[in-house]
CSV table of C-alpha atoms in Angstrom, one decimal:
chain,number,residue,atom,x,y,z
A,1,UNK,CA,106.3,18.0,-44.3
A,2,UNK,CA,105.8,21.8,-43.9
A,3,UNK,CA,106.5,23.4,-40.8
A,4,UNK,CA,103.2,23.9,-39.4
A,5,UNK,CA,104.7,27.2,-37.4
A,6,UNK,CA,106.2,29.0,-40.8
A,7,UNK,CA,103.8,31.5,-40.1
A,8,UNK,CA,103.5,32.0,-36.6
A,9,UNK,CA,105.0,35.3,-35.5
A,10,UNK,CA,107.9,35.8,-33.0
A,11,UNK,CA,105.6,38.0,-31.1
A,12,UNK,CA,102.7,35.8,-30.4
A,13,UNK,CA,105.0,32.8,-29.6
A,14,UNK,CA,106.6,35.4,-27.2
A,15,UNK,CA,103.6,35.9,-25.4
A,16,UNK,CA,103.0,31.7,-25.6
A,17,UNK,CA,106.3,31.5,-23.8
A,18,UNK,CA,106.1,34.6,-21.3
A,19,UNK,CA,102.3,32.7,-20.0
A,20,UNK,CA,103.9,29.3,-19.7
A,21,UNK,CA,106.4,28.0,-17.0
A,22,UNK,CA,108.5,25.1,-18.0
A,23,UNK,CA,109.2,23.1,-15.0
A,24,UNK,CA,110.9,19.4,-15.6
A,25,UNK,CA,112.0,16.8,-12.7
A,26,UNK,CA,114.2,14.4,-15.6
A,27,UNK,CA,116.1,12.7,-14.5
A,28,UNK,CA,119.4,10.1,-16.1
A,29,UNK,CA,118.4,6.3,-14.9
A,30,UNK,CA,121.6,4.0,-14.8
A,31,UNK,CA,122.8,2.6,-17.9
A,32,UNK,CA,126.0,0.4,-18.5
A,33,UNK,CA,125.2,-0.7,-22.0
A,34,UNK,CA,127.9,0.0,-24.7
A,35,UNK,CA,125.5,2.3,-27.3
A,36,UNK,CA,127.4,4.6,-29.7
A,37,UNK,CA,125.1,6.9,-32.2
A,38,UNK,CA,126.4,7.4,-35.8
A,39,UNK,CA,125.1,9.4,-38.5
A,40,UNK,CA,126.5,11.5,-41.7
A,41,UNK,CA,126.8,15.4,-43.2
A,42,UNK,CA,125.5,14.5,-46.7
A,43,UNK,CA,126.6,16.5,-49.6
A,44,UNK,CA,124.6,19.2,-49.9
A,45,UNK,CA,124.6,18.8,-53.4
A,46,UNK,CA,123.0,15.6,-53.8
A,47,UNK,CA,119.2,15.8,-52.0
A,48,UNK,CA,118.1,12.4,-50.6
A,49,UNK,CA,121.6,11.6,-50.5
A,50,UNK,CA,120.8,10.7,-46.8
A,51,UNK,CA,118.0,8.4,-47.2
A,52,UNK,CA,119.3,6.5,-50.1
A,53,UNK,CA,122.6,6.2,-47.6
A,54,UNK,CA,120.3,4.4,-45.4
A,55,UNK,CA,119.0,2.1,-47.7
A,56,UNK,CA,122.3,1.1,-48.8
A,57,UNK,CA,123.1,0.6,-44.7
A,58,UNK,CA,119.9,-1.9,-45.3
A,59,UNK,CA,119.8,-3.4,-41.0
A,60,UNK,CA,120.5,-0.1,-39.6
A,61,UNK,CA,119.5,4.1,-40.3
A,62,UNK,CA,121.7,6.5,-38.9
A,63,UNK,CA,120.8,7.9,-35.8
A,64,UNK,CA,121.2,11.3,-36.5
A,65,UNK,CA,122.2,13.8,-39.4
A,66,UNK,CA,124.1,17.1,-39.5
A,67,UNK,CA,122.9,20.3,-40.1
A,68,UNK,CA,124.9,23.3,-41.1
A,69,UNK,CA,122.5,26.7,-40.0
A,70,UNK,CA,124.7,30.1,-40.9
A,71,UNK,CA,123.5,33.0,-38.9
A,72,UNK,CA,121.7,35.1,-41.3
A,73,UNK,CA,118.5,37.3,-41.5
A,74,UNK,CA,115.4,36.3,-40.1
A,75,UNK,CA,114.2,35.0,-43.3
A,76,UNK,CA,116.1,32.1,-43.6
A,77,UNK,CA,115.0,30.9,-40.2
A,78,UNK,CA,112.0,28.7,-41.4
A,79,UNK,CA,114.3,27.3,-43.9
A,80,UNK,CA,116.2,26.1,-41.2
A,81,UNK,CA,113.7,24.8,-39.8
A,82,UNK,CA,111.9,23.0,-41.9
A,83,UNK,CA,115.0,21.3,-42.0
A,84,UNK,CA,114.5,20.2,-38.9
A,85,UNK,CA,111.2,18.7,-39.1
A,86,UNK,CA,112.3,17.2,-42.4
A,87,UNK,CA,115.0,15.6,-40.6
A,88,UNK,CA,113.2,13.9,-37.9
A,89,UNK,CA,109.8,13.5,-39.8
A,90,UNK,CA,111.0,12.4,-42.9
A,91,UNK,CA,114.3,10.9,-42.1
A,92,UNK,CA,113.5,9.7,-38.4
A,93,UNK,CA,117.2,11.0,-37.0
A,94,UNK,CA,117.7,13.9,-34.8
A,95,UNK,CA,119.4,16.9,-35.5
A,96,UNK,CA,123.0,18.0,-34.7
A,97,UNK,CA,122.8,21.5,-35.6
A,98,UNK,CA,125.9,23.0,-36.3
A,99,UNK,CA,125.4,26.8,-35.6
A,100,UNK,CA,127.7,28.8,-37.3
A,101,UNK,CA,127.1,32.6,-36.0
A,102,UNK,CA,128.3,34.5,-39.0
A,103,UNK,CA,128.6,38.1,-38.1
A,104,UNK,CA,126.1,39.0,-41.4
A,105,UNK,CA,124.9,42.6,-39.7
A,106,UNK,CA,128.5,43.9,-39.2
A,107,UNK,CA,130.6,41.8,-41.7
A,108,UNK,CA,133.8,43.6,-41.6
A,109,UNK,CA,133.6,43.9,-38.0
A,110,UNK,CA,136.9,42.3,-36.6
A,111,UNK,CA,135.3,41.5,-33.1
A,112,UNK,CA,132.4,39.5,-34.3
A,113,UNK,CA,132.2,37.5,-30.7
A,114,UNK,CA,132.0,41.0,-29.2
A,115,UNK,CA,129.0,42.4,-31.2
A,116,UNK,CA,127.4,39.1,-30.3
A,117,UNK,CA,127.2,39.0,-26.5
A,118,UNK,CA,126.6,43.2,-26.8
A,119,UNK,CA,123.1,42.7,-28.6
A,120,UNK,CA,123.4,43.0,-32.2
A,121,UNK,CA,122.2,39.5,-32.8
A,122,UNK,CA,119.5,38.8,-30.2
A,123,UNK,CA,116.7,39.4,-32.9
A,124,UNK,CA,118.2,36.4,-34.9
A,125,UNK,CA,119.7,34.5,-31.7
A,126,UNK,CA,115.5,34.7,-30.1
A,127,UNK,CA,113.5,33.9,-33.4
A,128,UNK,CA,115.7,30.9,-33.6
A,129,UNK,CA,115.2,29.7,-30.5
A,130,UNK,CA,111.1,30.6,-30.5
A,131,UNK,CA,111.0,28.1,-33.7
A,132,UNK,CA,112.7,25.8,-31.5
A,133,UNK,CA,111.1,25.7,-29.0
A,134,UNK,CA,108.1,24.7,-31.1
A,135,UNK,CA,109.8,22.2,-32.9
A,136,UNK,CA,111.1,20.0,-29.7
A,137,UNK,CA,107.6,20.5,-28.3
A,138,UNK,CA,105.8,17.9,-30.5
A,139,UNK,CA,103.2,17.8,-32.1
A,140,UNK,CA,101.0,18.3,-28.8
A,141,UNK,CA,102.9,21.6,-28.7
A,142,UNK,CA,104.2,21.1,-24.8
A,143,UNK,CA,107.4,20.8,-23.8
A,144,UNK,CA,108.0,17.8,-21.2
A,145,UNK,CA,105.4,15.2,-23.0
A,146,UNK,CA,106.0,12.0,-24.8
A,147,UNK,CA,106.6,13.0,-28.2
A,148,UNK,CA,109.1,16.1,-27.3
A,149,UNK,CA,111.6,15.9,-30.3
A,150,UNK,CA,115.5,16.3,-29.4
A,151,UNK,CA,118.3,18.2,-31.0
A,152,UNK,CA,122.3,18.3,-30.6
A,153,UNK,CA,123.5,21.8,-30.7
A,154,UNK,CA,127.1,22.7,-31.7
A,155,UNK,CA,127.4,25.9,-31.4
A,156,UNK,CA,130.5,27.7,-32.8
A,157,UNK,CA,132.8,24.8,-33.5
A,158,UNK,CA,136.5,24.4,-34.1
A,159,UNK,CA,137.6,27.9,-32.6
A,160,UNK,CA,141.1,26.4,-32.5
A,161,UNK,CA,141.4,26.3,-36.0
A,162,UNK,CA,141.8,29.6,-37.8
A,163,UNK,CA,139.3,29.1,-40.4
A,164,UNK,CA,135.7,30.7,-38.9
A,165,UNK,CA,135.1,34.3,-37.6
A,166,UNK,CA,134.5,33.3,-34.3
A,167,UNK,CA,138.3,32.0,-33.5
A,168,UNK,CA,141.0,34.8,-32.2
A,169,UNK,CA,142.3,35.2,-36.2
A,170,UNK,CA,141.1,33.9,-39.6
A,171,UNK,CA,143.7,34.7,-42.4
A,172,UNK,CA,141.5,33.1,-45.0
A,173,UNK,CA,138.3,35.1,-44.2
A,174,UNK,CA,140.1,38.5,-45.4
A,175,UNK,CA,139.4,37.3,-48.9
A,176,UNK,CA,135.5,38.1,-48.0
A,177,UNK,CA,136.6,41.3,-46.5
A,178,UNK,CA,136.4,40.3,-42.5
A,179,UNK,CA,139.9,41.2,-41.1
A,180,UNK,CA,139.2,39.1,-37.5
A,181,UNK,CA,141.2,40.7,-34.5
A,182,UNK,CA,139.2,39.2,-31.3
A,183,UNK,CA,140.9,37.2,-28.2
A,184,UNK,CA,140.1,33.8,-26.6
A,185,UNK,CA,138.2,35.4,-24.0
A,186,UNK,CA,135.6,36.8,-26.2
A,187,UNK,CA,134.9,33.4,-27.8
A,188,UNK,CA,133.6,31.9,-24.0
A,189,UNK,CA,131.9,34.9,-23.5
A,190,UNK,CA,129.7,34.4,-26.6
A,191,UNK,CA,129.4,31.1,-26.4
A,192,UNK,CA,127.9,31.9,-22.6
A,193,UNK,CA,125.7,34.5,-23.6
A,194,UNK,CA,124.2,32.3,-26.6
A,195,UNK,CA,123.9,29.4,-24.3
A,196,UNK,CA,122.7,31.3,-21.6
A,197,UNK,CA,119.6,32.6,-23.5
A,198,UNK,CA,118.0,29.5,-24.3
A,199,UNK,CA,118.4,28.3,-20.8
A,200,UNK,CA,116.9,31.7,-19.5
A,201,UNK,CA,114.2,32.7,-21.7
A,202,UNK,CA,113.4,29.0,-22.6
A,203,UNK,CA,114.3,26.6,-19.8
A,204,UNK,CA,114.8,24.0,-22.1
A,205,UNK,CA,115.5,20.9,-20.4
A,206,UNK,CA,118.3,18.0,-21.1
A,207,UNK,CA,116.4,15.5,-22.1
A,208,UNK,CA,114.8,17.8,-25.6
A,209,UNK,CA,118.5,19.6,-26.3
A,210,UNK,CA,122.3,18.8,-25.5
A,211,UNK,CA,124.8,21.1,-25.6
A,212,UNK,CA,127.8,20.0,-28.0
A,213,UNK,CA,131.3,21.8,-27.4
A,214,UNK,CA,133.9,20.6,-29.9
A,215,UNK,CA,137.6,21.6,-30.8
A,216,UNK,CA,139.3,20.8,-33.9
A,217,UNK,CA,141.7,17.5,-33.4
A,218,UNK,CA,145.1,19.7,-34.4
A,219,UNK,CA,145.7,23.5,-32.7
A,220,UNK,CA,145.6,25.9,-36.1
A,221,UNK,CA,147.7,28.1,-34.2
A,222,UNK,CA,150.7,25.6,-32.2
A,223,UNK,CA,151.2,26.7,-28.9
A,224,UNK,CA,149.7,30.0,-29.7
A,225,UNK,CA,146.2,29.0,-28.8
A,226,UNK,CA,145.2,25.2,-27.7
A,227,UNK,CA,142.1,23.9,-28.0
A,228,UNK,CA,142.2,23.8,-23.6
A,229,UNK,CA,142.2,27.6,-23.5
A,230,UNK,CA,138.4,27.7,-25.0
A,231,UNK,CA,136.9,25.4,-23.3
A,232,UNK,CA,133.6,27.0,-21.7
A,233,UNK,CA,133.4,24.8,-19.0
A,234,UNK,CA,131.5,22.2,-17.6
A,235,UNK,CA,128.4,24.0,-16.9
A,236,UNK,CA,128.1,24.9,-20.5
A,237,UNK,CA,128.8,21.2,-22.0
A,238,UNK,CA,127.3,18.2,-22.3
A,239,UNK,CA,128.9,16.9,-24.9
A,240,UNK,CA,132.6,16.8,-25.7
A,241,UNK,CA,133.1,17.1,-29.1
A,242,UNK,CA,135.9,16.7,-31.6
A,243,UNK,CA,136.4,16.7,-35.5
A,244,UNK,CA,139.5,15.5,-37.4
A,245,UNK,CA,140.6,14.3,-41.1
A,246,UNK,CA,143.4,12.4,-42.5
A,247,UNK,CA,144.0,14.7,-45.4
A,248,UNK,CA,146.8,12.4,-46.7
A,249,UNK,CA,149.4,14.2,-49.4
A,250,UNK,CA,146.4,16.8,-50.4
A,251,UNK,CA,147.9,19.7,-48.6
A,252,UNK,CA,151.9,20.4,-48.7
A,253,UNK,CA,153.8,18.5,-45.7
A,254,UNK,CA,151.1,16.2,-44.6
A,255,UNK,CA,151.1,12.4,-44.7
A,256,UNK,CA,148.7,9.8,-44.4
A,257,UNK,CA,147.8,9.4,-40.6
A,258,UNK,CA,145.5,6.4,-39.1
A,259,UNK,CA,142.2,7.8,-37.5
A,260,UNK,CA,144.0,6.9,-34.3
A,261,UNK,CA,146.6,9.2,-35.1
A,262,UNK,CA,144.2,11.7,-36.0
A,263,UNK,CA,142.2,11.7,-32.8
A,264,UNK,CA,144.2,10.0,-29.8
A,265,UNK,CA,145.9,13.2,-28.8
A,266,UNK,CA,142.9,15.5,-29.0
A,267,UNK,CA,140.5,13.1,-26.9
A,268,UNK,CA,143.7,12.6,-24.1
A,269,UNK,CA,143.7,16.1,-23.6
A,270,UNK,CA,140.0,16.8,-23.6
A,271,UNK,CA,140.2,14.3,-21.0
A,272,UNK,CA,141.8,16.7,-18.4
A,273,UNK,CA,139.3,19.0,-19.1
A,274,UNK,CA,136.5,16.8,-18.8
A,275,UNK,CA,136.2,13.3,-18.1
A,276,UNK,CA,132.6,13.0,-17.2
A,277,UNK,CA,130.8,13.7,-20.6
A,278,UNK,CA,130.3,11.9,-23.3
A,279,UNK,CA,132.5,12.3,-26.5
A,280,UNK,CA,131.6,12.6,-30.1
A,281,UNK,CA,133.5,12.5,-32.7
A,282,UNK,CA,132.4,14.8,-35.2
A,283,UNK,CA,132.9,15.6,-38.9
A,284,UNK,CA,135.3,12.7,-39.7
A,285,UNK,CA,136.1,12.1,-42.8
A,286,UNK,CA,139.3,10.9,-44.9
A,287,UNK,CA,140.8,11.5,-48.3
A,288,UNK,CA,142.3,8.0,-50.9
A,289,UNK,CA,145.8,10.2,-51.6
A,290,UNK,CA,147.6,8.6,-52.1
A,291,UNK,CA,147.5,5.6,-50.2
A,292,UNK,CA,144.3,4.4,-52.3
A,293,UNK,CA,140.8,3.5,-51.7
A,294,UNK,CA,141.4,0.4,-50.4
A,295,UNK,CA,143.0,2.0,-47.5
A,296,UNK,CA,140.8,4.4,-47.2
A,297,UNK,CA,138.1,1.8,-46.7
A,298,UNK,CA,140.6,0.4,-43.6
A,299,UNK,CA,140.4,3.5,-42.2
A,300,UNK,CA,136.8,4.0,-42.1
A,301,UNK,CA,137.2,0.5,-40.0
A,302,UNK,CA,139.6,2.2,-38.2
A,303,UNK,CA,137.7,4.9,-36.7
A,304,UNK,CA,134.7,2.4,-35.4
A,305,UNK,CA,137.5,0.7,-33.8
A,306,UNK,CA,138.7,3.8,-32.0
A,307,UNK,CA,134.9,4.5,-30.6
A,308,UNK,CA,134.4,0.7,-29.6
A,309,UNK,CA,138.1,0.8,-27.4
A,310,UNK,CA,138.8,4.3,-26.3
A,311,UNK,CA,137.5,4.6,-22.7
A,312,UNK,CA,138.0,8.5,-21.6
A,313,UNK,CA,137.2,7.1,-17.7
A,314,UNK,CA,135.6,4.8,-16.2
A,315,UNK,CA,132.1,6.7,-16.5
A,316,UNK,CA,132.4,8.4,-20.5
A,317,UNK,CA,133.6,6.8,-23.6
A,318,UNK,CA,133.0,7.6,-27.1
A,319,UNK,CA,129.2,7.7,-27.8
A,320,UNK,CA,128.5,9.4,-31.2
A,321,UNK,CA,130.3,9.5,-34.4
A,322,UNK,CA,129.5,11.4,-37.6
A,323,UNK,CA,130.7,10.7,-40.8
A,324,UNK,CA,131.4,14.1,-42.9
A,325,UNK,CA,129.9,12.6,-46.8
A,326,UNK,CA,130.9,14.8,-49.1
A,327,UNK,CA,133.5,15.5,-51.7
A,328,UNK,CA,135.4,19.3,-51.4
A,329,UNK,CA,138.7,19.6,-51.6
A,330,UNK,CA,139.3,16.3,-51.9
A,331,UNK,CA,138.1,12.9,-51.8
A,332,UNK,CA,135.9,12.6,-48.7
A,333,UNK,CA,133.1,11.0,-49.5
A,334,UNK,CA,132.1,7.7,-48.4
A,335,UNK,CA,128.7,7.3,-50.1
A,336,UNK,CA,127.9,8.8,-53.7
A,337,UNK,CA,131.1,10.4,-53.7
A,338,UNK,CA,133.8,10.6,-56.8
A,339,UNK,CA,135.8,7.2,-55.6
A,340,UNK,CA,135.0,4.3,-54.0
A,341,UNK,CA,136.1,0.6,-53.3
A,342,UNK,CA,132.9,-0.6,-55.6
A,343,UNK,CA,129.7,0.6,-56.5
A,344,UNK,CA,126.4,0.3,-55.9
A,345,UNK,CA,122.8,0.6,-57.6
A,346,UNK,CA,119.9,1.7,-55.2
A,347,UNK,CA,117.2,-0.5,-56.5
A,348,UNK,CA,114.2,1.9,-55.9
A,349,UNK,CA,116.2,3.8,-58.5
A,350,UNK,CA,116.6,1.7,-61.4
A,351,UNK,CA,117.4,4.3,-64.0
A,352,UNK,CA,119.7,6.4,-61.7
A,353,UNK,CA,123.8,5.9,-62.0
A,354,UNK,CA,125.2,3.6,-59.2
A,355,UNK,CA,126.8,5.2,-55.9
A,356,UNK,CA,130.6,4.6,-55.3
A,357,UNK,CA,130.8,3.4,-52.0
A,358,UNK,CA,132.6,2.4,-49.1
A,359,UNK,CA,131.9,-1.1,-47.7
A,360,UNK,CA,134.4,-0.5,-44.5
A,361,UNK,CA,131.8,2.2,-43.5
A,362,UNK,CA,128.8,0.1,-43.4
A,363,UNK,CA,130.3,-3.0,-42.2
A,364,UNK,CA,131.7,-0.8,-39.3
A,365,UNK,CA,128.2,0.3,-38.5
A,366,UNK,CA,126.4,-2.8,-38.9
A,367,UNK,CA,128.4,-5.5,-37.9
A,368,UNK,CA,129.1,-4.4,-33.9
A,369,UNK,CA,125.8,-4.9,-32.0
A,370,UNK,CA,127.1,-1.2,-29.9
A,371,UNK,CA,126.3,1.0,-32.6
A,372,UNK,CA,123.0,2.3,-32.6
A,373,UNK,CA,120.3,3.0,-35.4
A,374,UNK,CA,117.2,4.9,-35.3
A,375,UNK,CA,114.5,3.1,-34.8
A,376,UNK,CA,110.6,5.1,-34.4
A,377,UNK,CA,108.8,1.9,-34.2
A,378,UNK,CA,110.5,0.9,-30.9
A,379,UNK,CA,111.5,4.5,-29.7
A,380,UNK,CA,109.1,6.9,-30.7
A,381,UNK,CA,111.9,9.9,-29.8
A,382,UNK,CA,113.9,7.3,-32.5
A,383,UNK,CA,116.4,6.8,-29.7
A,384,UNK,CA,116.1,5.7,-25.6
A,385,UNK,CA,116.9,8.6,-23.0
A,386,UNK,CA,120.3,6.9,-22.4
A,387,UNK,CA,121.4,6.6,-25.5
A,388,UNK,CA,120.6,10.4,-26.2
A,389,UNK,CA,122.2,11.5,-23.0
A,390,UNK,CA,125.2,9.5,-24.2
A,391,UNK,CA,125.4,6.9,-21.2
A,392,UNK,CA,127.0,4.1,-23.0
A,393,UNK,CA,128.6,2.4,-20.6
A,394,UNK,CA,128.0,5.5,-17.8
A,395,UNK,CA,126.4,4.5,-14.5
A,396,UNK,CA,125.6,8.4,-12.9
A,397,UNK,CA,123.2,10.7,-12.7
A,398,UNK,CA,124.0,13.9,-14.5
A,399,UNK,CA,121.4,17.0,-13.8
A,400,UNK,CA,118.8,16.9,-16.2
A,401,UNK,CA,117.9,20.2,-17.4
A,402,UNK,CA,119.3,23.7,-18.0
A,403,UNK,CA,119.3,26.5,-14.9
A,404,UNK,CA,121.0,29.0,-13.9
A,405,UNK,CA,120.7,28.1,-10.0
């Protein structure tokens, strides 16, 4: 489906936005009833991947699908979003867009976080959210009516890790010449400014766009940095977030750890920070080496176990998990991948090779009643209010839309 604003220009829906007042009264009804979202990152490399994924899921689609959108000129913005409309028009899931804001203008800069919250990027950082803002208005083009679309955002994820050009250091991004020299500080004050200019110039309210803040399961840096120091706080979160993988013997010194092992730690200290949201757990994914595929199979199992029993309090619990499907460095695929515990042949695609597959990933998803699929016939925003809040079993009201009063 083409986005029907590709050629709108930022200037007129500037003026749209500067004649229009958005003023919501949403609000979070009570809900008790265990409901946990789960959809995939599909490889990249394989289109349709995700909706031949769902097929082979047959009783349930996945809720939602993640997005990867690098900073970059202007004109990859309506690439972007297309995806978006693709996403929820085609697929019928909602967005978690991961927004990675690579420092493109000023590449070698080593204070990337810096140049962002002193202007260099607001031409990028308001086009984006114009688009948007069109895109959760519906087709009715309001914002606050019955067919508002919805969207996670995860902005700038993993800054404990030492792998993007947004945490303090990244030793492996000097290969592309960035040489990153920037404190912990800097990171919160981006992420504030970023945040803060959708909620200022857009108003957008809760129940259209949730906030995702996640760490990386392991500290990149030991006691250097933890994933505590970063935290924005709570005015800037909805949703904690974290991502973790069982790499197994692929990289020297490691061993094969259960998702348990992988997560436990991470979520009981997020849980100091915040034990009022809900939690995600994001970008999960584990290699076969070189316990075998069979086990990796048990451990897909394992991590639908560890979102049915981990409780973070008695008002937030585990409500979303994605599933990162695609091959890199090693084996991480679940679906279509290079292993798997059998295969399968999509039958709408007679002629096309079978999938490898993992049945512990499906069987996790459809056999407990808890985890929720999309589903536009009885939820024309493909998922209720609650579940999209992440109120699985959560009885309070939590303010409804962004201000900065």
């Amino acid at each position: 489906m083409p986005w029907a604003g590709a050629t709108t220009t930022a200037a007129a829906l500037l003026l749209l936005l500067a004649s229009s007042t958005h003023a919501f009264t949403t609000t979070y009804p009570e809900s008790k009833s265990k409901a946990t979202l789960f959809g995939t990152y599909p490889d990249p490399k394989q289109p349709g991947l995700f909706s031949v994924f769902n097929r082979w899921l047959g009783s349930k689609a996945q809720s939602v699908k993640v997005l990867e959108f690098g900073w970059s000129h202007l004109s990859a913005i309506p690439g972007q979003l297309q995806q978006l409309y693709d996403t929820w028009e085609v697929d019928q899931a909602i967005p978690v867009i991961t927004w990675m804001p690579y420092p493109y203008k000023k590449w070698a800069s080593p204070t990337p976080n810096e140049d962002i919250y002193n202007g260099l990027y607001d031409g990028y950082i308001d086009a984006f959210y114009l688009g948007l803002s069109e895109f959760l208005a519906g087709k009715d083009g309001r914002l606050g009516t019955s067919d508002d679309r919805r969207v996670y955002l995860r902005l700038a994820p993993a800054p404990n890790g030492n792998w993007f050009p947004w945490s303090p250091t990244c030793p492996s991004c000097a290969s592309t010449g960035q040489h990153i020299n920037q404190t912990v500080a800097s990171y919160i004050t981006m992420f504030h400014y970023v945040i803060d200019k959708g909620r200022v110039n857009f108003n957008f309210p809760r129940s259209v766009i949730q906030i995702v803040w996640q760490v990386s399961a392991a500290d990149a840096y030991g006691a250097g940095y933890t994933m505590e120091q970063f935290y924005p706080g709570n005015f800037y979160v909805d949703w904690m977030g974290i991502e973790g993988f069982n790499w197994g013997t692929t990289i020297p010194g490691n061993s094969w750890i259960s998702a348990a092992e992988v997560f436990q730690t991470g979520l009981a200290r997020l849980e100091k920070l915040n034990d009022d949201a809900p939690y995600a757990l994001l970008t999960v994914a584990s290699t076969s080496v070189p316990n075998g595929t069979l086990a990796k199979d048990q451990w897909m199992k394992g991590v639908f176990d560890l979102a049915a029993g981990w409780t973070i309090s008695a008002t937030s619990c585990v409500c979303l998990v994605t599933y990162h499907n695609a091959d890199g460095a090693t084996d991480f695929g679940a679906f279509g991948g290079a292993n798997g515990l059998e295969s399968w042949s999509d039958p709408t695609q007679p002629t096309a090779p079978p999938y490898m597959v993992y049945n512990g990933l499906r069987d996790g998803l459809t056999m407990n009643a808890w985890m929720v699929g999309s589903n536009a016939t009885l939820h024309p925003r493909l998922v209720s209010d609650e579940v999209f809040w992440g109120q699985c079993e959560r009885g309070i009201e939590r303010s409804a839309h962004f201000s900065t009063e």
